[in-house]
């Protein structure tokens, strides 16, 4: 089921190509300026989530989401970044240790960061998908989904990494489309999985 989600990601990007290019440019500007980085990420995912749920989307949804969720978006992104930094520090610490048991601990932490990335791809999509936008519930549900559907989550994560690698390799798309491509892939992946579980509305007839 990961491959239909990948195909739909490409279709969504193609159908609204100019919108996604524009929102990607806004994401780059916000990220470079640092302070609006999390809100523009939230705004991009708000637009992507609407597309993933077969709803009309335009740049107005991006602006409304970015302006209305400054603090909450930074809490979500900040908590995720702190967890990633803590895990990476543990990997470096135990990786540099000469103790024989440290290799086992390093491998364990490497698995933890893979799980963190698998669940982390669903954090911002769940920010918009859930009826209850509790941050605790977002983190809980993201990692429960990753643990219940590890192969699917891993394949969707690999797909997003592939989109990033392709964008870097082709230079121009990294600026024009990469942020939106990753956001759309994460949201389409989440919605497709929830549809399989009966927790999201099915596609409209003919879609």
PDB file of C-alpha atoms in Angstrom:
ATOM      1  CA  UNK A   1       0.000   0.000   0.000  1.00  0.00           C
ATOM      2  CA  UNK A   2       3.009   2.322   0.194  1.00  0.00           C
ATOM      3  CA  UNK A   3       3.430   2.402  -3.574  1.00  0.00           C
ATOM      4  CA  UNK A   4      -0.108   3.718  -4.318  1.00  0.00           C
ATOM      5  CA  UNK A   5       0.558   6.446  -1.735  1.00  0.00           C
ATOM      6  CA  UNK A   6       3.806   7.335  -3.506  1.00  0.00           C
ATOM      7  CA  UNK A   7       2.016   7.501  -6.856  1.00  0.00           C
ATOM      8  CA  UNK A   8      -0.730   9.701  -5.410  1.00  0.00           C
ATOM      9  CA  UNK A   9       1.933  12.026  -3.962  1.00  0.00           C
ATOM     10  CA  UNK A  10       3.327  12.580  -7.464  1.00  0.00           C
ATOM     11  CA  UNK A  11      -0.190  13.149  -8.828  1.00  0.00           C
ATOM     12  CA  UNK A  12      -1.048  15.708  -6.123  1.00  0.00           C
ATOM     13  CA  UNK A  13       2.196  17.583  -6.778  1.00  0.00           C
ATOM     14  CA  UNK A  14       1.576  17.597 -10.524  1.00  0.00           C
ATOM     15  CA  UNK A  15      -2.060  18.708 -10.273  1.00  0.00           C
ATOM     16  CA  UNK A  16      -1.197  21.807  -8.190  1.00  0.00           C
ATOM     17  CA  UNK A  17       2.397  22.276  -9.301  1.00  0.00           C
ATOM     18  CA  UNK A  18       2.499  26.091  -9.247  1.00  0.00           C
ATOM     19  CA  UNK A  19       0.888  26.249  -5.804  1.00  0.00           C
ATOM     20  CA  UNK A  20       3.432  23.794  -4.364  1.00  0.00           C
ATOM     21  CA  UNK A  21       6.322  25.677  -5.920  1.00  0.00           C
ATOM     22  CA  UNK A  22       5.044  28.921  -4.358  1.00  0.00           C
ATOM     23  CA  UNK A  23       4.547  27.348  -0.935  1.00  0.00           C
ATOM     24  CA  UNK A  24       8.010  25.747  -1.136  1.00  0.00           C
ATOM     25  CA  UNK A  25       9.557  29.157  -1.817  1.00  0.00           C
ATOM     26  CA  UNK A  26       7.718  30.550   1.227  1.00  0.00           C
ATOM     27  CA  UNK A  27       9.002  27.597   3.289  1.00  0.00           C
ATOM     28  CA  UNK A  28      12.591  28.348   2.255  1.00  0.00           C
ATOM     29  CA  UNK A  29      12.203  32.033   3.124  1.00  0.00           C
ATOM     30  CA  UNK A  30      10.707  31.220   6.521  1.00  0.00           C
ATOM     31  CA  UNK A  31      13.372  28.621   7.282  1.00  0.00           C
ATOM     32  CA  UNK A  32      16.220  30.967   6.337  1.00  0.00           C
ATOM     33  CA  UNK A  33      14.745  33.654   8.608  1.00  0.00           C
ATOM     34  CA  UNK A  34      14.606  31.003  11.418  1.00  0.00           C
ATOM     35  CA  UNK A  35      11.918  32.637  13.589  1.00  0.00           C
ATOM     36  CA  UNK A  36       9.019  31.768  11.244  1.00  0.00           C
ATOM     37  CA  UNK A  37      10.504  28.350  10.364  1.00  0.00           C
ATOM     38  CA  UNK A  38       8.093  26.233  12.409  1.00  0.00           C
ATOM     39  CA  UNK A  39       4.951  28.227  11.509  1.00  0.00           C
ATOM     40  CA  UNK A  40       5.669  28.033   7.767  1.00  0.00           C
ATOM     41  CA  UNK A  41       6.284  24.288   8.131  1.00  0.00           C
ATOM     42  CA  UNK A  42       2.913  24.010   9.855  1.00  0.00           C
ATOM     43  CA  UNK A  43       1.308  26.092   7.118  1.00  0.00           C
ATOM     44  CA  UNK A  44       2.818  23.922   4.381  1.00  0.00           C
ATOM     45  CA  UNK A  45       1.535  20.782   6.089  1.00  0.00           C
ATOM     46  CA  UNK A  46      -1.905  22.338   6.526  1.00  0.00           C
ATOM     47  CA  UNK A  47      -2.154  22.773   2.758  1.00  0.00           C
ATOM     48  CA  UNK A  48      -0.690  19.307   2.135  1.00  0.00           C
ATOM     49  CA  UNK A  49      -3.130  17.730   4.570  1.00  0.00           C
ATOM     50  CA  UNK A  50      -6.094  19.267   2.768  1.00  0.00           C
ATOM     51  CA  UNK A  51      -4.865  17.849  -0.534  1.00  0.00           C
ATOM     52  CA  UNK A  52      -4.248  14.454   1.065  1.00  0.00           C
ATOM     53  CA  UNK A  53      -7.878  14.490   2.243  1.00  0.00           C
ATOM     54  CA  UNK A  54      -9.180  15.409  -1.236  1.00  0.00           C
ATOM     55  CA  UNK A  55     -10.134  18.953  -0.189  1.00  0.00           C
ATOM     56  CA  UNK A  56      -9.723  22.216  -2.051  1.00  0.00           C
ATOM     57  CA  UNK A  57      -6.439  23.944  -1.301  1.00  0.00           C
ATOM     58  CA  UNK A  58      -4.949  27.367  -1.947  1.00  0.00           C
ATOM     59  CA  UNK A  59      -2.324  29.605  -0.366  1.00  0.00           C
ATOM     60  CA  UNK A  60      -4.904  31.098   2.005  1.00  0.00           C
ATOM     61  CA  UNK A  61      -4.898  27.897   4.063  1.00  0.00           C
ATOM     62  CA  UNK A  62      -1.112  28.151   4.333  1.00  0.00           C
ATOM     63  CA  UNK A  63      -1.250  31.723   5.656  1.00  0.00           C
ATOM     64  CA  UNK A  64      -4.083  31.050   8.108  1.00  0.00           C
ATOM     65  CA  UNK A  65      -2.312  28.016   9.545  1.00  0.00           C
ATOM     66  CA  UNK A  66       1.080  29.730   9.793  1.00  0.00           C
ATOM     67  CA  UNK A  67      -0.295  32.862  11.465  1.00  0.00           C
ATOM     68  CA  UNK A  68      -2.569  31.023  13.867  1.00  0.00           C
ATOM     69  CA  UNK A  69      -0.129  28.409  15.177  1.00  0.00           C
ATOM     70  CA  UNK A  70       3.143  30.190  15.887  1.00  0.00           C
ATOM     71  CA  UNK A  71       3.605  28.946  19.456  1.00  0.00           C
ATOM     72  CA  UNK A  72       2.159  25.460  19.048  1.00  0.00           C
ATOM     73  CA  UNK A  73       4.132  24.778  15.881  1.00  0.00           C
ATOM     74  CA  UNK A  74       7.370  25.741  17.611  1.00  0.00           C
ATOM     75  CA  UNK A  75       6.497  23.501  20.582  1.00  0.00           C
ATOM     76  CA  UNK A  76       5.978  20.532  18.270  1.00  0.00           C
ATOM     77  CA  UNK A  77       9.019  21.159  16.084  1.00  0.00           C
ATOM     78  CA  UNK A  78      11.189  22.102  19.074  1.00  0.00           C
ATOM     79  CA  UNK A  79      10.311  18.952  21.020  1.00  0.00           C
ATOM     80  CA  UNK A  80      11.045  16.816  17.971  1.00  0.00           C
ATOM     81  CA  UNK A  81      14.402  18.520  17.400  1.00  0.00           C
ATOM     82  CA  UNK A  82      15.391  18.144  21.066  1.00  0.00           C
ATOM     83  CA  UNK A  83      14.622  14.416  20.942  1.00  0.00           C
ATOM     84  CA  UNK A  84      16.674  14.016  17.759  1.00  0.00           C
ATOM     85  CA  UNK A  85      19.619  15.940  19.235  1.00  0.00           C
ATOM     86  CA  UNK A  86      19.513  13.844  22.418  1.00  0.00           C
ATOM     87  CA  UNK A  87      19.521  10.604  20.405  1.00  0.00           C
ATOM     88  CA  UNK A  88      22.372  11.775  18.150  1.00  0.00           C
ATOM     89  CA  UNK A  89      24.422  12.782  21.216  1.00  0.00           C
ATOM     90  CA  UNK A  90      23.939   9.294  22.663  1.00  0.00           C
ATOM     91  CA  UNK A  91      25.028   7.729  19.374  1.00  0.00           C
ATOM     92  CA  UNK A  92      28.179   9.882  19.285  1.00  0.00           C
ATOM     93  CA  UNK A  93      28.959   9.252  22.966  1.00  0.00           C
ATOM     94  CA  UNK A  94      28.629   5.468  22.852  1.00  0.00           C
ATOM     95  CA  UNK A  95      30.101   5.284  19.347  1.00  0.00           C
ATOM     96  CA  UNK A  96      33.322   6.874  20.619  1.00  0.00           C
ATOM     97  CA  UNK A  97      33.498   4.636  23.677  1.00  0.00           C
ATOM     98  CA  UNK A  98      36.169   1.896  23.746  1.00  0.00           C
ATOM     99  CA  UNK A  99      34.074  -0.405  25.936  1.00  0.00           C
ATOM    100  CA  UNK A 100      33.022  -3.655  24.270  1.00  0.00           C
ATOM    101  CA  UNK A 101      29.377  -3.255  25.325  1.00  0.00           C
ATOM    102  CA  UNK A 102      29.210   0.265  23.860  1.00  0.00           C
ATOM    103  CA  UNK A 103      28.864  -1.101  20.315  1.00  0.00           C
ATOM    104  CA  UNK A 104      25.631  -2.853  21.292  1.00  0.00           C
ATOM    105  CA  UNK A 105      24.290   0.337  22.894  1.00  0.00           C
ATOM    106  CA  UNK A 106      25.245   2.344  19.794  1.00  0.00           C
ATOM    107  CA  UNK A 107      23.333  -0.057  17.548  1.00  0.00           C
ATOM    108  CA  UNK A 108      20.352   0.201  19.882  1.00  0.00           C
ATOM    109  CA  UNK A 109      20.380   4.009  19.617  1.00  0.00           C
ATOM    110  CA  UNK A 110      20.692   3.782  15.821  1.00  0.00           C
ATOM    111  CA  UNK A 111      17.469   1.745  15.798  1.00  0.00           C
ATOM    112  CA  UNK A 112      15.884   4.355  18.065  1.00  0.00           C
ATOM    113  CA  UNK A 113      16.718   7.185  15.650  1.00  0.00           C
ATOM    114  CA  UNK A 114      15.267   5.170  12.747  1.00  0.00           C
ATOM    115  CA  UNK A 115      12.063   4.724  14.763  1.00  0.00           C
ATOM    116  CA  UNK A 116      12.165   8.423  15.655  1.00  0.00           C
ATOM    117  CA  UNK A 117      12.319   9.360  11.982  1.00  0.00           C
ATOM    118  CA  UNK A 118       9.592   6.873  11.062  1.00  0.00           C
ATOM    119  CA  UNK A 119       7.246   8.362  13.635  1.00  0.00           C
ATOM    120  CA  UNK A 120       8.502  11.903  13.144  1.00  0.00           C
ATOM    121  CA  UNK A 121       7.251  12.032   9.557  1.00  0.00           C
ATOM    122  CA  UNK A 122       3.677  11.879  10.916  1.00  0.00           C
ATOM    123  CA  UNK A 123       3.955  14.637  13.552  1.00  0.00           C
ATOM    124  CA  UNK A 124       2.994  17.678  11.470  1.00  0.00           C
ATOM    125  CA  UNK A 125       0.434  15.715   9.422  1.00  0.00           C
ATOM    126  CA  UNK A 126      -1.246  14.608  12.674  1.00  0.00           C
ATOM    127  CA  UNK A 127      -1.193  18.237  13.843  1.00  0.00           C
ATOM    128  CA  UNK A 128      -3.868  18.822  11.177  1.00  0.00           C
ATOM    129  CA  UNK A 129      -5.426  15.373  10.863  1.00  0.00           C
ATOM    130  CA  UNK A 130      -6.459  14.904  14.479  1.00  0.00           C
ATOM    131  CA  UNK A 131      -9.649  16.340  15.913  1.00  0.00           C
ATOM    132  CA  UNK A 132      -7.800  16.744  19.202  1.00  0.00           C
ATOM    133  CA  UNK A 133      -4.582  18.678  18.477  1.00  0.00           C
ATOM    134  CA  UNK A 134      -2.967  17.781  21.825  1.00  0.00           C
ATOM    135  CA  UNK A 135       0.817  17.625  21.365  1.00  0.00           C
ATOM    136  CA  UNK A 136       1.050  14.640  23.710  1.00  0.00           C
ATOM    137  CA  UNK A 137      -1.531  12.809  21.623  1.00  0.00           C
ATOM    138  CA  UNK A 138       0.261  13.739  18.391  1.00  0.00           C
ATOM    139  CA  UNK A 139       3.545  12.225  19.594  1.00  0.00           C
ATOM    140  CA  UNK A 140       1.775   9.168  21.013  1.00  0.00           C
ATOM    141  CA  UNK A 141      -0.195   8.467  17.850  1.00  0.00           C
ATOM    142  CA  UNK A 142       2.755   9.112  15.523  1.00  0.00           C
ATOM    143  CA  UNK A 143       4.901   6.466  17.162  1.00  0.00           C
ATOM    144  CA  UNK A 144       2.049   4.009  17.662  1.00  0.00           C
ATOM    145  CA  UNK A 145       1.365   4.198  13.913  1.00  0.00           C
ATOM    146  CA  UNK A 146       5.059   3.701  13.125  1.00  0.00           C
ATOM    147  CA  UNK A 147       5.241   0.653  15.429  1.00  0.00           C
ATOM    148  CA  UNK A 148       2.010  -0.878  14.138  1.00  0.00           C
ATOM    149  CA  UNK A 149       2.925  -0.351  10.485  1.00  0.00           C
ATOM    150  CA  UNK A 150       6.740  -0.470  10.457  1.00  0.00           C
ATOM    151  CA  UNK A 151       7.261  -1.561   6.838  1.00  0.00           C
ATOM    152  CA  UNK A 152       4.812   0.994   5.450  1.00  0.00           C
ATOM    153  CA  UNK A 153       6.254   3.780   7.629  1.00  0.00           C
ATOM    154  CA  UNK A 154       9.799   2.828   6.649  1.00  0.00           C
ATOM    155  CA  UNK A 155       8.985   2.757   2.920  1.00  0.00           C
ATOM    156  CA  UNK A 156       7.272   6.162   3.096  1.00  0.00           C
ATOM    157  CA  UNK A 157      10.287   7.543   4.983  1.00  0.00           C
ATOM    158  CA  UNK A 158      12.614   6.148   2.297  1.00  0.00           C
ATOM    159  CA  UNK A 159      10.412   7.746  -0.359  1.00  0.00           C
ATOM    160  CA  UNK A 160      10.748  11.149   1.303  1.00  0.00           C
ATOM    161  CA  UNK A 161      14.508  10.705   1.612  1.00  0.00           C
ATOM    162  CA  UNK A 162      14.615   9.762  -2.085  1.00  0.00           C
ATOM    163  CA  UNK A 163      12.717  12.956  -2.953  1.00  0.00           C
ATOM    164  CA  UNK A 164      15.298  14.981  -1.005  1.00  0.00           C
ATOM    165  CA  UNK A 165      18.241  13.180  -2.653  1.00  0.00           C
ATOM    166  CA  UNK A 166      16.757  13.673  -6.128  1.00  0.00           C
ATOM    167  CA  UNK A 167      16.194  17.349  -5.367  1.00  0.00           C
ATOM    168  CA  UNK A 168      19.806  17.824  -4.289  1.00  0.00           C
ATOM    169  CA  UNK A 169      21.026  15.954  -7.362  1.00  0.00           C
ATOM    170  CA  UNK A 170      19.016  18.162  -9.736  1.00  0.00           C
ATOM    171  CA  UNK A 171      19.816  21.438  -7.878  1.00  0.00           C
ATOM    172  CA  UNK A 172      16.877  23.620  -8.989  1.00  0.00           C
ATOM    173  CA  UNK A 173      14.002  21.468  -7.624  1.00  0.00           C
ATOM    174  CA  UNK A 174      15.531  21.578  -4.127  1.00  0.00           C
ATOM    175  CA  UNK A 175      14.481  25.235  -3.983  1.00  0.00           C
ATOM    176  CA  UNK A 176      11.315  24.960  -6.032  1.00  0.00           C
ATOM    177  CA  UNK A 177       9.572  21.797  -4.928  1.00  0.00           C
ATOM    178  CA  UNK A 178      11.420  19.705  -2.336  1.00  0.00           C
ATOM    179  CA  UNK A 179       9.724  21.080   0.843  1.00  0.00           C
ATOM    180  CA  UNK A 180       6.240  20.639  -0.594  1.00  0.00           C
ATOM    181  CA  UNK A 181       7.095  17.206  -2.017  1.00  0.00           C
ATOM    182  CA  UNK A 182       8.149  15.932   1.410  1.00  0.00           C
ATOM    183  CA  UNK A 183       5.094  17.487   3.125  1.00  0.00           C
ATOM    184  CA  UNK A 184       2.674  16.049   0.577  1.00  0.00           C
ATOM    185  CA  UNK A 185       4.310  12.607   0.798  1.00  0.00           C
ATOM    186  CA  UNK A 186       4.026  12.604   4.608  1.00  0.00           C
ATOM    187  CA  UNK A 187       0.381  13.677   4.582  1.00  0.00           C
ATOM    188  CA  UNK A 188      -0.698  11.379   1.747  1.00  0.00           C
ATOM    189  CA  UNK A 189       1.113   8.535   3.499  1.00  0.00           C
ATOM    190  CA  UNK A 190      -0.675   9.246   6.786  1.00  0.00           C
ATOM    191  CA  UNK A 191      -4.130   9.564   5.211  1.00  0.00           C
ATOM    192  CA  UNK A 192      -3.687   6.385   3.135  1.00  0.00           C
ATOM    193  CA  UNK A 193      -2.739   4.458   6.261  1.00  0.00           C
ATOM    194  CA  UNK A 194      -5.681   5.852   8.235  1.00  0.00           C
ATOM    195  CA  UNK A 195      -8.034   4.970   5.380  1.00  0.00           C
ATOM    196  CA  UNK A 196      -6.841   1.363   5.583  1.00  0.00           C
ATOM    197  CA  UNK A 197      -7.653   1.456   9.308  1.00  0.00           C
ATOM    198  CA  UNK A 198     -11.063   3.040   8.752  1.00  0.00           C
ATOM    199  CA  UNK A 199      -9.968   6.224  10.541  1.00  0.00           C
ATOM    200  CA  UNK A 200     -10.105   8.600   7.558  1.00  0.00           C
ATOM    201  CA  UNK A 201     -12.737   9.246   4.919  1.00  0.00           C
ATOM    202  CA  UNK A 202     -12.333   7.124   1.774  1.00  0.00           C
ATOM    203  CA  UNK A 203     -11.498   8.775  -1.557  1.00  0.00           C
ATOM    204  CA  UNK A 204     -14.410  10.424  -3.357  1.00  0.00           C
ATOM    205  CA  UNK A 205     -15.942   8.384  -6.209  1.00  0.00           C
ATOM    206  CA  UNK A 206     -13.762   8.449  -9.286  1.00  0.00           C
ATOM    207  CA  UNK A 207     -10.583   9.375  -7.399  1.00  0.00           C
TER     208      UNK A 207
END
